């Protein structure tokens, strides 16, 4: 019944072309990091099908491949991290999906409504995420207690929360320590995300049915849209602008997020 969730990637070379990267013979952290960064820069986080087009979200691998790789679209975590996990497996990485909860901007323990990626390399586990419309590392990060990793202007931390959960945090521009995501490393089957995907794409209580989300990393910053607010950060300098028309939104989608405009 759920065979489409486990389909192979139709063409890894076209996937690599979409990322603007090439295959490498060595499946090490350096190559994984290059793929993560390229994915965040070339394939946007977006909820257009949920919020704008009112289309159901399929987690079938071929459906995701056709949408993202052939169709030039993006997606949200249940789509992008599902596709990226399967892509990594096709390349030969030992990759699996993991369950997460978003802690950022919350003063309570939220439900598990996010999908991440765990990659095993030479006996070590690394967390990576190409499907979160917010501040996640532009590379993989080692899953070990007390890890600190610097990526340009950004510093991230991994801490053991309890016997099962790990917390990913970062230092904000104000110098504060901000919790972002909590995850655990037990491998999850694709079928485990069906119910969460349905809630996030259909429930009126889901943030994705309430407002537009767009996010893409650039070489020197990030572009994002939240509702009608367009934010650009370049070399640590942030500019914000209120989008005033649909035509302006479509222009931003094309020029700042690499997205095709659909009627």
CSV table of C-alpha atoms in Angstrom, one decimal:
chain,number,residue,atom,x,y,z
A,1,UNK,CA,0.0,0.0,0.0
A,2,UNK,CA,2.9,2.4,0.8
A,3,UNK,CA,5.4,1.1,-1.8
A,4,UNK,CA,5.7,4.6,-3.4
A,5,UNK,CA,7.4,5.8,-0.2
A,6,UNK,CA,10.3,3.5,-0.8
A,7,UNK,CA,10.8,4.0,-4.5
A,8,UNK,CA,14.4,4.6,-5.8
A,9,UNK,CA,15.5,8.1,-6.9
A,10,UNK,CA,14.8,8.0,-10.7
A,11,UNK,CA,18.0,9.8,-11.7
A,12,UNK,CA,20.8,10.8,-9.3
A,13,UNK,CA,22.7,12.7,-12.0
A,14,UNK,CA,19.7,15.0,-12.6
A,15,UNK,CA,19.5,15.5,-8.9
A,16,UNK,CA,23.1,16.5,-8.7
A,17,UNK,CA,22.6,18.9,-11.7
A,18,UNK,CA,19.7,20.5,-9.8
A,19,UNK,CA,22.1,21.0,-6.9
A,20,UNK,CA,24.9,22.3,-9.1
A,21,UNK,CA,27.3,19.6,-7.7
A,22,UNK,CA,29.1,16.6,-9.1
A,23,UNK,CA,29.4,13.1,-7.8
A,24,UNK,CA,32.6,12.2,-5.8
A,25,UNK,CA,34.2,8.8,-5.2
A,26,UNK,CA,34.6,9.3,-1.4
A,27,UNK,CA,31.5,9.5,0.7
A,28,UNK,CA,32.9,11.5,3.5
A,29,UNK,CA,31.8,14.4,5.7
A,30,UNK,CA,33.2,17.0,3.3
A,31,UNK,CA,31.1,15.7,0.4
A,32,UNK,CA,28.0,15.4,2.7
A,33,UNK,CA,28.5,19.0,3.8
A,34,UNK,CA,28.8,20.2,0.1
A,35,UNK,CA,25.5,18.5,-0.7
A,36,UNK,CA,23.7,20.0,2.3
A,37,UNK,CA,24.9,23.5,1.5
A,38,UNK,CA,24.0,23.2,-2.1
A,39,UNK,CA,20.6,21.8,-1.3
A,40,UNK,CA,19.8,24.7,1.1
A,41,UNK,CA,21.0,27.2,-1.6
A,42,UNK,CA,19.3,25.7,-4.6
A,43,UNK,CA,16.1,24.1,-3.4
A,44,UNK,CA,13.9,26.4,-1.2
A,45,UNK,CA,11.8,25.5,1.8
A,46,UNK,CA,8.3,26.4,0.8
A,47,UNK,CA,4.7,25.5,1.6
A,48,UNK,CA,3.0,26.8,-1.7
A,49,UNK,CA,1.1,23.6,-2.3
A,50,UNK,CA,-0.4,23.8,1.2
A,51,UNK,CA,-1.1,27.5,1.5
A,52,UNK,CA,-1.4,28.9,-2.0
A,53,UNK,CA,-2.3,26.1,-4.4
A,54,UNK,CA,-4.3,23.8,-1.9
A,55,UNK,CA,-2.9,20.6,-3.3
A,56,UNK,CA,-2.3,17.4,-1.3
A,57,UNK,CA,1.2,16.6,-0.3
A,58,UNK,CA,2.4,13.2,-1.6
A,59,UNK,CA,5.4,11.6,0.1
A,60,UNK,CA,6.0,9.1,-2.8
A,61,UNK,CA,9.6,9.4,-3.9
A,62,UNK,CA,8.8,9.6,-7.6
A,63,UNK,CA,6.2,12.3,-6.9
A,64,UNK,CA,8.7,14.3,-4.8
A,65,UNK,CA,11.4,13.9,-7.5
A,66,UNK,CA,9.0,15.1,-10.2
A,67,UNK,CA,8.0,18.1,-8.2
A,68,UNK,CA,11.4,19.2,-6.8
A,69,UNK,CA,14.0,18.0,-9.3
A,70,UNK,CA,12.1,18.1,-12.6
A,71,UNK,CA,9.6,20.8,-11.6
A,72,UNK,CA,12.0,23.2,-10.1
A,73,UNK,CA,10.0,23.4,-6.9
A,74,UNK,CA,10.8,23.2,-3.2
A,75,UNK,CA,8.9,21.8,-0.3
A,76,UNK,CA,8.8,21.4,3.5
A,77,UNK,CA,10.5,19.0,5.8
A,78,UNK,CA,8.4,15.9,5.1
A,79,UNK,CA,9.1,16.3,1.4
A,80,UNK,CA,12.7,17.7,1.2
A,81,UNK,CA,14.3,15.6,3.9
A,82,UNK,CA,12.5,12.5,2.6
A,83,UNK,CA,13.9,13.1,-0.9
A,84,UNK,CA,17.3,14.0,0.4
A,85,UNK,CA,17.6,10.9,2.6
A,86,UNK,CA,16.7,8.7,-0.4
A,87,UNK,CA,19.2,10.6,-2.6
A,88,UNK,CA,22.0,10.1,0.0
A,89,UNK,CA,21.2,6.4,0.1
A,90,UNK,CA,21.3,6.2,-3.7
A,91,UNK,CA,24.8,7.8,-3.6
A,92,UNK,CA,25.9,5.1,-1.1
A,93,UNK,CA,25.7,7.0,2.2
A,94,UNK,CA,24.3,5.3,5.3
A,95,UNK,CA,21.4,7.7,5.8
A,96,UNK,CA,18.1,7.5,7.6
A,97,UNK,CA,15.2,9.8,8.6
A,98,UNK,CA,14.7,10.9,12.2
A,99,UNK,CA,11.9,12.5,14.2
A,100,UNK,CA,12.3,16.0,15.5
A,101,UNK,CA,10.4,18.8,17.3
A,102,UNK,CA,10.9,22.5,16.7
A,103,UNK,CA,11.9,24.3,19.9
A,104,UNK,CA,12.6,27.7,18.5
A,105,UNK,CA,10.3,30.5,19.7
A,106,UNK,CA,8.5,28.1,22.1
A,107,UNK,CA,8.3,28.1,25.9
A,108,UNK,CA,6.6,24.7,26.0
A,109,UNK,CA,7.3,21.2,24.8
A,110,UNK,CA,5.8,21.0,21.3
A,111,UNK,CA,4.7,17.8,19.5
A,112,UNK,CA,7.0,15.9,17.1
A,113,UNK,CA,6.2,17.6,13.8
A,114,UNK,CA,9.5,17.7,12.0
A,115,UNK,CA,11.6,15.3,9.9
A,116,UNK,CA,15.5,15.4,9.9
A,117,UNK,CA,18.3,13.3,8.5
A,118,UNK,CA,20.9,11.2,10.3
A,119,UNK,CA,24.0,10.0,8.4
A,120,UNK,CA,26.5,7.5,9.7
A,121,UNK,CA,30.1,8.0,8.6
A,122,UNK,CA,32.9,5.9,9.9
A,123,UNK,CA,31.1,5.0,13.1
A,124,UNK,CA,30.0,8.6,13.9
A,125,UNK,CA,26.5,10.0,13.5
A,126,UNK,CA,25.8,13.4,11.9
A,127,UNK,CA,22.6,15.4,11.9
A,128,UNK,CA,21.6,17.4,8.8
A,129,UNK,CA,18.5,19.2,7.7
A,130,UNK,CA,17.6,20.6,4.2
A,131,UNK,CA,13.9,21.1,5.0
A,132,UNK,CA,13.6,23.6,7.8
A,133,UNK,CA,12.6,27.2,7.0
A,134,UNK,CA,14.8,28.7,9.7
A,135,UNK,CA,18.3,28.7,11.1
A,136,UNK,CA,19.8,25.3,10.8
A,137,UNK,CA,23.5,24.5,10.1
A,138,UNK,CA,24.7,24.9,6.5
A,139,UNK,CA,26.4,21.5,6.9
A,140,UNK,CA,26.1,18.3,8.9
A,141,UNK,CA,26.9,18.5,12.6
A,142,UNK,CA,28.3,15.7,14.8
A,143,UNK,CA,25.9,14.1,17.2
A,144,UNK,CA,27.9,14.2,20.4
A,145,UNK,CA,27.4,15.9,23.8
A,146,UNK,CA,28.9,19.3,24.0
A,147,UNK,CA,29.7,19.7,20.3
A,148,UNK,CA,30.3,23.3,19.1
A,149,UNK,CA,30.6,24.0,15.3
A,150,UNK,CA,31.3,27.3,13.7
A,151,UNK,CA,30.0,28.1,10.2
A,152,UNK,CA,31.1,31.6,9.2
A,153,UNK,CA,29.0,34.0,11.3
A,154,UNK,CA,27.0,31.1,12.8
A,155,UNK,CA,27.8,28.9,15.8
A,156,UNK,CA,25.8,25.8,16.6
A,157,UNK,CA,25.8,23.4,19.5
A,158,UNK,CA,24.6,19.8,20.1
A,159,UNK,CA,23.8,18.7,23.7
A,160,UNK,CA,22.4,15.6,25.1
A,161,UNK,CA,18.9,16.4,26.5
A,162,UNK,CA,18.2,13.0,28.1
A,163,UNK,CA,18.7,9.3,27.3
A,164,UNK,CA,17.0,9.6,23.9
A,165,UNK,CA,16.9,13.2,22.8
A,166,UNK,CA,19.5,15.7,21.5
A,167,UNK,CA,19.1,19.5,21.4
A,168,UNK,CA,20.5,21.6,18.5
A,169,UNK,CA,21.1,25.2,19.5
A,170,UNK,CA,22.8,28.3,18.1
A,171,UNK,CA,24.1,31.6,19.2
A,172,UNK,CA,21.9,34.5,17.9
A,173,UNK,CA,23.2,37.8,16.6
A,174,UNK,CA,22.4,39.2,20.1
A,175,UNK,CA,24.8,36.7,21.6
A,176,UNK,CA,22.1,34.6,23.2
A,177,UNK,CA,21.9,30.8,23.2
A,178,UNK,CA,18.7,29.8,21.3
A,179,UNK,CA,17.3,26.2,21.2
A,180,UNK,CA,16.2,25.3,17.6
A,181,UNK,CA,15.4,21.6,17.2
A,182,UNK,CA,15.3,18.5,19.4
A,183,UNK,CA,15.8,15.2,17.7
A,184,UNK,CA,16.6,11.5,18.4
A,185,UNK,CA,18.7,9.2,16.2
A,186,UNK,CA,16.6,6.1,16.0
A,187,UNK,CA,16.0,5.4,12.3
A,188,UNK,CA,12.5,6.0,11.2
A,189,UNK,CA,10.6,4.3,8.3
A,190,UNK,CA,9.0,6.6,5.7
A,191,UNK,CA,5.6,5.4,6.7
A,192,UNK,CA,6.0,6.9,10.1
A,193,UNK,CA,5.7,10.4,8.8
A,194,UNK,CA,2.3,10.0,7.0
A,195,UNK,CA,0.2,11.2,9.9
A,196,UNK,CA,2.4,14.1,10.7
A,197,UNK,CA,2.5,15.2,7.1
A,198,UNK,CA,-1.3,15.0,6.9
A,199,UNK,CA,-1.7,17.2,10.0
A,200,UNK,CA,0.8,19.8,8.8
A,201,UNK,CA,-0.7,20.0,5.3
A,202,UNK,CA,-4.4,19.8,6.2
A,203,UNK,CA,-5.2,20.9,9.8
A,204,UNK,CA,-6.4,24.5,10.3
A,205,UNK,CA,-4.2,24.5,13.4
A,206,UNK,CA,-1.0,23.9,11.4
A,207,UNK,CA,1.2,26.9,10.8
A,208,UNK,CA,1.6,25.8,7.2
A,209,UNK,CA,-2.1,26.3,6.4
A,210,UNK,CA,-2.2,29.7,8.0
A,211,UNK,CA,0.6,31.6,6.2
A,212,UNK,CA,3.1,31.5,3.5
A,213,UNK,CA,6.7,30.3,4.2
A,214,UNK,CA,9.6,30.6,1.9
A,215,UNK,CA,13.3,30.2,2.8
A,216,UNK,CA,16.5,29.8,0.9
A,217,UNK,CA,20.1,30.1,1.8
A,218,UNK,CA,22.4,32.3,-0.3
A,219,UNK,CA,26.2,32.3,-0.5
A,220,UNK,CA,26.3,35.2,2.0
A,221,UNK,CA,23.1,35.0,3.9
A,222,UNK,CA,19.4,34.0,3.6
A,223,UNK,CA,16.1,35.1,1.9
A,224,UNK,CA,12.8,34.4,3.6
A,225,UNK,CA,9.1,35.2,3.4
A,226,UNK,CA,6.8,34.8,6.3
A,227,UNK,CA,3.3,35.9,5.5
A,228,UNK,CA,3.7,39.1,3.6
A,229,UNK,CA,7.1,40.0,5.2
A,230,UNK,CA,10.2,39.6,2.9
A,231,UNK,CA,13.5,39.4,4.7
A,232,UNK,CA,17.0,39.4,3.2
A,233,UNK,CA,20.2,39.0,5.2
A,234,UNK,CA,23.5,39.7,3.6
A,235,UNK,CA,26.8,39.4,5.5
A,236,UNK,CA,25.0,39.9,8.8
A,237,UNK,CA,22.9,42.9,7.6
A,238,UNK,CA,19.2,42.3,7.6
A,239,UNK,CA,16.6,44.2,5.5
A,240,UNK,CA,12.8,43.7,5.8
A,241,UNK,CA,10.1,44.7,3.3
A,242,UNK,CA,6.3,44.2,3.3
A,243,UNK,CA,5.1,42.6,0.1
A,244,UNK,CA,2.3,44.7,-1.3
A,245,UNK,CA,0.9,42.8,-4.3
A,246,UNK,CA,0.7,39.4,-5.8
A,247,UNK,CA,2.8,40.6,-8.8
A,248,UNK,CA,5.6,41.6,-6.4
A,249,UNK,CA,5.4,38.2,-4.6
A,250,UNK,CA,5.7,36.4,-7.9
A,251,UNK,CA,8.7,38.5,-8.8
A,252,UNK,CA,10.3,37.7,-5.5
A,253,UNK,CA,9.6,34.0,-5.9
A,254,UNK,CA,11.3,33.9,-9.3
A,255,UNK,CA,14.3,36.1,-8.5
A,256,UNK,CA,15.1,35.3,-4.9
A,257,UNK,CA,13.8,31.8,-4.4
A,258,UNK,CA,14.4,30.1,-7.8
A,259,UNK,CA,10.7,29.2,-8.0
A,260,UNK,CA,8.5,29.0,-11.1
A,261,UNK,CA,5.3,31.1,-11.0
A,262,UNK,CA,2.1,29.1,-11.3
A,263,UNK,CA,-1.4,30.3,-11.9
